[in-house]
Structures are given as C-alpha cells and as structure tokens.
Short mmCIF file of C-alpha atoms in Angstrom, two decimals:
data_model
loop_
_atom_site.label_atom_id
_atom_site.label_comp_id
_atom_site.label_asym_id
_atom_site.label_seq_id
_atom_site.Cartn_x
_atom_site.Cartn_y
_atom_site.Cartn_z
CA UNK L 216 -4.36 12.39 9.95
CA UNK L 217 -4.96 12.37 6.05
CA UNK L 218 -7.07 15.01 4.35
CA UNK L 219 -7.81 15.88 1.49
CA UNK L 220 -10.56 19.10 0.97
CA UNK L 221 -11.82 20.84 -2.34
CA UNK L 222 -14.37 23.09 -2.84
CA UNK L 223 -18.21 21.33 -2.23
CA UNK L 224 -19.47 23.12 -5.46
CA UNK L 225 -19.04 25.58 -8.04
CA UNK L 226 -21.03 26.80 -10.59
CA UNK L 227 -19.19 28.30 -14.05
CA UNK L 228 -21.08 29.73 -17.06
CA UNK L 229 -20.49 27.74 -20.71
CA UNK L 230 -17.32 28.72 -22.80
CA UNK L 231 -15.85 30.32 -19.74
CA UNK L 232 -12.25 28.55 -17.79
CA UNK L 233 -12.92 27.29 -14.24
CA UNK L 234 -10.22 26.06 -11.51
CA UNK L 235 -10.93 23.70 -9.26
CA UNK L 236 -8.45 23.62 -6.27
CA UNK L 237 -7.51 20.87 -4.16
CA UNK L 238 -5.25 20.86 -0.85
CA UNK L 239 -3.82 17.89 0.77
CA UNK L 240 -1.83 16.72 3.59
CA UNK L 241 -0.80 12.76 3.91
CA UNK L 242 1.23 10.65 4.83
CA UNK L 243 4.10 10.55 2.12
CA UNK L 244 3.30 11.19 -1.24
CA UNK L 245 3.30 9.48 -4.23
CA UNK L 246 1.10 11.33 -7.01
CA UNK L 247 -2.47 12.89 -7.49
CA UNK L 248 -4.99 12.18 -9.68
CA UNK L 249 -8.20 13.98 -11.01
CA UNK L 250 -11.33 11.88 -11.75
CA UNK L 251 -14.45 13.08 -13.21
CA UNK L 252 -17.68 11.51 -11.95
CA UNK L 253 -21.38 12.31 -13.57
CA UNK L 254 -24.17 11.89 -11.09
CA UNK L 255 -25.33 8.03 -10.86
CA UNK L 256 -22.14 6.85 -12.78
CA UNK L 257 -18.66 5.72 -11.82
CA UNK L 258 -15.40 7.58 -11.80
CA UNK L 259 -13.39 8.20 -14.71
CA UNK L 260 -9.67 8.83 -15.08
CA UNK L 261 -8.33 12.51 -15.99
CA UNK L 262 -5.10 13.11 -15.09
CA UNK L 263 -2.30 11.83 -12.78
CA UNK L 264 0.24 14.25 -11.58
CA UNK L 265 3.71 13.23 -9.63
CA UNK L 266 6.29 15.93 -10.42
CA UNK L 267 5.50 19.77 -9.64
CA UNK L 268 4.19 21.78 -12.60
CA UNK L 269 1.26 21.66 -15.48
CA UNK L 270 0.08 19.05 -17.50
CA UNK L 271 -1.88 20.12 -20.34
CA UNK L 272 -4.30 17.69 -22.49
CA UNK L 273 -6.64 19.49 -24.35
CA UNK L 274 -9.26 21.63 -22.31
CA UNK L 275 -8.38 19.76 -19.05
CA UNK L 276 -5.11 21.03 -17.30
CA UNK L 277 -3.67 19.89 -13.82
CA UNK L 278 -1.07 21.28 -11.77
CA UNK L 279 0.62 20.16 -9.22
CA UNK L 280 2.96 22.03 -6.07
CA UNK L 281 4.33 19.39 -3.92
CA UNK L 282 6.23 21.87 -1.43
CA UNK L 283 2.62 23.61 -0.61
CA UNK L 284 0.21 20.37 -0.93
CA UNK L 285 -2.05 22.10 -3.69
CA UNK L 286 -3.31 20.71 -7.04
CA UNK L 287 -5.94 22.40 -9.70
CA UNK L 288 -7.70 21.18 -12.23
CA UNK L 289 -8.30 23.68 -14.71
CA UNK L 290 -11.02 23.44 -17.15
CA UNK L 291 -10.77 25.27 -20.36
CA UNK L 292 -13.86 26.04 -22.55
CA UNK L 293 -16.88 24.90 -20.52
CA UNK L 294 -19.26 22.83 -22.07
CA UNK L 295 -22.75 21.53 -20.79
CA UNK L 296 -21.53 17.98 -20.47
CA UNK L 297 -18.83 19.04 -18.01
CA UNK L 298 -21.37 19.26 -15.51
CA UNK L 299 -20.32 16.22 -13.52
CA UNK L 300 -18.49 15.99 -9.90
CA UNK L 301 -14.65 16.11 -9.92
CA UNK L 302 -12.48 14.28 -7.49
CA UNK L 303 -8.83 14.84 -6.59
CA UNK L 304 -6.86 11.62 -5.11
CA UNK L 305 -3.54 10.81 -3.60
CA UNK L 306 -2.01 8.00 -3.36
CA UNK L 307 0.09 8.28 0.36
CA UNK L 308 2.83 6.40 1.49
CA UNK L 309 1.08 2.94 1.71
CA UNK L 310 0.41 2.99 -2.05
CA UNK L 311 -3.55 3.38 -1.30
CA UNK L 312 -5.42 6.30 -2.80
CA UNK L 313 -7.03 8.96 -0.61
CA UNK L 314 -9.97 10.57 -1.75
CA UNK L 315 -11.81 13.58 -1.49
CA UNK L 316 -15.26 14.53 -1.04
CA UNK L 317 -15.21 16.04 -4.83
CA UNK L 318 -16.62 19.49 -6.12
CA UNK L 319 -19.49 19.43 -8.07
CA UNK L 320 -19.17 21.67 -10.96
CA UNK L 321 -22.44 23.22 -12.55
CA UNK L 322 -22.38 24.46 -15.68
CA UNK L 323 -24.91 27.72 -16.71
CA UNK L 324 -25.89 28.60 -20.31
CA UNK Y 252 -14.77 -5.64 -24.14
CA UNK Y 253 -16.87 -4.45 -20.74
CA UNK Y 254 -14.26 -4.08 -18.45
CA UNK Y 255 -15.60 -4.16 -15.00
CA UNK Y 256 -18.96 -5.35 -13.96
CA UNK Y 257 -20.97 -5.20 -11.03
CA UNK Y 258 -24.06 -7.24 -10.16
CA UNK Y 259 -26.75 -6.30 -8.80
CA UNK Y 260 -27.21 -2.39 -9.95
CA UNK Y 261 -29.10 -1.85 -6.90
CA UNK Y 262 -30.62 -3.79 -3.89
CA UNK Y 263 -32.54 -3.45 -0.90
CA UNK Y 264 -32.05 -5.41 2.04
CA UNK Y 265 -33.47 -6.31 5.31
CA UNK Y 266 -31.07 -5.70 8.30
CA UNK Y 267 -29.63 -8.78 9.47
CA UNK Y 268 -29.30 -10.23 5.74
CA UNK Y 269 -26.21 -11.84 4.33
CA UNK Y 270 -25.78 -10.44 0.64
CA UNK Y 271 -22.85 -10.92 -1.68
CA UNK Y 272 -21.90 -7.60 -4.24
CA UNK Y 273 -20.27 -9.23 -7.61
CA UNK Y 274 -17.31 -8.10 -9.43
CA UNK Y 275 -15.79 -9.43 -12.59
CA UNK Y 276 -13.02 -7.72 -14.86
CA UNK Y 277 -11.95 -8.93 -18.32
CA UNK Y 278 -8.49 -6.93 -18.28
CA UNK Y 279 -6.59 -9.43 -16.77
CA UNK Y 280 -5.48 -6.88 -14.21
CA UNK Y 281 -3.68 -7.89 -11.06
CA UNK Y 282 -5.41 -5.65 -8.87
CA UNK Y 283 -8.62 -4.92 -7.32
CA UNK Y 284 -10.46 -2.93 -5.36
CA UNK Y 285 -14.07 -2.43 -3.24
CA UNK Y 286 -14.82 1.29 -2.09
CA UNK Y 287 -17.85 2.82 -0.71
CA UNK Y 288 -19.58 6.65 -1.69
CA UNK Y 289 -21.79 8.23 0.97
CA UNK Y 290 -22.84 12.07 0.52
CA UNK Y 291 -20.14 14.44 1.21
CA UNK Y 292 -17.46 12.07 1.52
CA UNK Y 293 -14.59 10.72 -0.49
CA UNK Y 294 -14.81 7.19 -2.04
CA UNK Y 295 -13.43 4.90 1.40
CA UNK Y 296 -11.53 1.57 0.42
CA UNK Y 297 -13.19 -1.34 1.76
CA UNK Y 298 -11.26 -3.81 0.64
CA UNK Y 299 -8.15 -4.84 -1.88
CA UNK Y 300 -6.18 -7.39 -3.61
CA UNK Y 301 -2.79 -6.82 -5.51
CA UNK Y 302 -3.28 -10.58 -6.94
CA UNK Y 303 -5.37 -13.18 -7.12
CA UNK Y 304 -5.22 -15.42 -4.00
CA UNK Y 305 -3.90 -11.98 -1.99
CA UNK Y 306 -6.58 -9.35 0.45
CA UNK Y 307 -5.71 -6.67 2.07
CA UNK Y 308 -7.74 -4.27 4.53
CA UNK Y 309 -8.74 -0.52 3.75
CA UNK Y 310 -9.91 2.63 5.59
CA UNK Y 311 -13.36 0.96 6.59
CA UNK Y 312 -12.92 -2.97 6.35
CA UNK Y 313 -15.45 -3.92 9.36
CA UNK Y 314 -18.20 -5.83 8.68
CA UNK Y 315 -16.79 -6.76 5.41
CA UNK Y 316 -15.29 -9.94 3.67
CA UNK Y 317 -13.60 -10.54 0.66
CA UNK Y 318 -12.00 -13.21 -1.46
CA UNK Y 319 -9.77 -13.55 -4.98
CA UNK Y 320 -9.95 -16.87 -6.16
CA UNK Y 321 -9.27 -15.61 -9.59
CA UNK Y 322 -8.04 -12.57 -11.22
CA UNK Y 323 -11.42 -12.09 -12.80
CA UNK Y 324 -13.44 -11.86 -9.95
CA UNK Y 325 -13.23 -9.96 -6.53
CA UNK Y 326 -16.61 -10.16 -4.37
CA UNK Y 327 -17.65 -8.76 -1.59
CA UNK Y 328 -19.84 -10.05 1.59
CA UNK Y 329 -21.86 -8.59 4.46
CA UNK Y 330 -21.97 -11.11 6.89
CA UNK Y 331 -24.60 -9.54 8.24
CA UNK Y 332 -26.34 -5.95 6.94
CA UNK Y 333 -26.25 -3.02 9.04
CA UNK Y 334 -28.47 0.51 7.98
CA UNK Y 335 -25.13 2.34 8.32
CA UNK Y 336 -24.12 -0.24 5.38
CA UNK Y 337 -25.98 1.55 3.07
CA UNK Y 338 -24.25 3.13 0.40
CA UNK Y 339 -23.20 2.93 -3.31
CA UNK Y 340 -20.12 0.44 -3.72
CA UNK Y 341 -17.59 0.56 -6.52
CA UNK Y 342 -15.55 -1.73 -7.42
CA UNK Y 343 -12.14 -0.73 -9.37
CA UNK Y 344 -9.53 -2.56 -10.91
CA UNK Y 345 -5.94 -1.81 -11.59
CA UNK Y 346 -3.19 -2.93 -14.19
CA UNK Y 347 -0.29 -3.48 -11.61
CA UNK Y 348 -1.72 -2.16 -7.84
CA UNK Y 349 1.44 0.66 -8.02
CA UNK Y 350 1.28 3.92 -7.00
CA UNK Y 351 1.09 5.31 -10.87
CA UNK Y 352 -1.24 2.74 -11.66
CA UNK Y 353 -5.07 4.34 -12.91
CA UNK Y 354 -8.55 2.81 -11.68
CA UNK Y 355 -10.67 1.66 -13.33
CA UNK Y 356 -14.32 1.45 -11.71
CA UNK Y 357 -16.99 -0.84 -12.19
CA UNK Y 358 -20.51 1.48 -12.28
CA UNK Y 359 -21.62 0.51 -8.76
CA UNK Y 360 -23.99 -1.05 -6.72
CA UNK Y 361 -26.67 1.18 -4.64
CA UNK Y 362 -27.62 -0.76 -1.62
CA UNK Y 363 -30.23 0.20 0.98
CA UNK Y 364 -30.04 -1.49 4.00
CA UNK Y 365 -33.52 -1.22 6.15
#
C-alpha cells in the first residue's frame, strides 16, 4: 500500500529552527512536495523536491533522500505566523499526489 | 486575478439531497482537481481532469460525479448525500497535470451532511 506518515504535532518556541520529518513508501516515485496550510484555509505551495539533497529558499529548507524514503522540512527562524499545519506529498507512479495527514506546528513566545 | 473559486463556503444538507460544489479557475490551466480533508487524514482525490472534456477517478470516487465542459470550470455532484460525505472539499488546479506540476487550491467548501 501507499503511506505517507509525519509527525501529528509539534510545538517550537519563536526564533528557534524546527524539522519536520516525513517518511514515505509508494508506488514509484516522482517528487515531494511541502505545503503549508493555516487552520480554515487552503493549502499553499512550499517546495517541490525530485533529486536527493537540500533546497534552500530563505527560512524554509527541504531535503530530500530517495534511497531511505525520508524528506524534512526545516524551518529556520520561527515566527508566530508559522503556526499553520504542514503537509508533505508525493506524487507516485500514476502521476497522482499522495498526501499525508500533516503536522501541525505550534509556535510559543 | 482570483484564481480558483469555490461556491458555496459552507453548506448543510439533509441526507438524501442532491447538491452540486462549484469550481471556476481563471488560469487557463489544463488540469483540475476535487479532494476531500477529514481530521487526521491526508487530503483524498475525489476526482480529476487533465483537460477539459477529460475525468478521471481518484482514491475515493464513490458517490461522486464530475464533469469538464470547459477549462474554467470543474464541478462536483452528490447524487445523493451521505453523513460520511461530510467533509471540507478543495478544489485545485494545475498548469499541465505532470508530475512537477504545483496545485493550486481553491479555499474549500465545508459541508455537513445530516
């Protein structure tokens, strides 16, 4: 089967770095992407990763490992308004993206 | 520009009911796409079209209908509501339907099905 798991939640404290990890194991592979989703809003686009290694834009990271299934999402800099849910998606081998359940990502003063 | 919409922002709706969900885009984009949120779970594809005139089937298609008449607009039926219907559907859109292609999501419709 196809699965896709994260963390349920996390809480981080503002100005601090947080990683958010995400395993998966589909059928074929054919990139990942991050979305960040506020409560009572829709998703919005963060980063896509398809070849193995980091890619940085500005204080969101992702990486990518194809050989082990694992993705992170590292967020630099904390700030109050990064208190939304996060969701990590692959697109398998029928082109359709597979989604997980998302972490939700609390931010502290 | 508004990109996607969705109409209504919220329903309820007696069991048994026929309702239609609207989508409309102004991206031009080729493809589209209907998903469902429940608690603790991943967004589930309903429904999708790479092109106007084209549907396809997702993870949870039953008790679902769709049609693409246009490129703008991609809506979506109950035939006939079921409680377990209830959720909050997002439509998304998608320059080409390709693998590297990003969504773009509409900001949902919560439905309550009693």
């Amino acid at each position: 089967g196809q699965n896709i798991d994260q963390p349920t939640e996390m809480t981080a404290t503002e100005g601090a770095i947080v990683q958010i990890n995400c395993t998966y194991q589909t059928s074929g592979f054919n990139g990942l992407f991050w979305y960040q989703q506020h409560a009572g809003e829709a998703p919005t686009f963060l980063s896509y990763n398809v070849l193995d290694g980091l890619e940085e834009k500005g204080r969101f990271s992702s990486f990518l490992s194809r050989s082990k299934g694992y993705s992170y999402l590292l967020l630099k800099e904390l700030q109050m308004k990064d208190s939304a849910s996060y969701l990590c998606a692959v697109t398998d081998s029928n082109y359709q993206l597979i989604w997980g359940a998302g972490t939700k990502l609390i931010i502290k003063p | 520009i508004a990109g996607i919409t969705q109409a209504p922002t919220s329903q309820i709706l007696a069991a048994g009911r026929r309702m239609t969900l609207r989508c409309t885009q102004d991206m031009r984009h080729n493809a589209m796409y209907w998903y469902r949120q429940d608690l603790g779970l991943g967004l589930r594809l309903i429904h999708y079209s790479n092109t106007a005139g084209t549907t396809g089937k997702g993870e949870v298609p039953d008790g679902y209908s769709v049609s693409r008449a246009n490129t703008d607009d991609f809506p979506l039926t109950l035939a006939s509501a079921v409680p377990s219907q209830t959720s909050v559907y997002f439509c998304a859109s998608s320059e080409k339907g390709t693998e590297t292609d990003t969504q773009y999501f509409g900001p949902g419709t919560r439905l309550t099905v009693l």
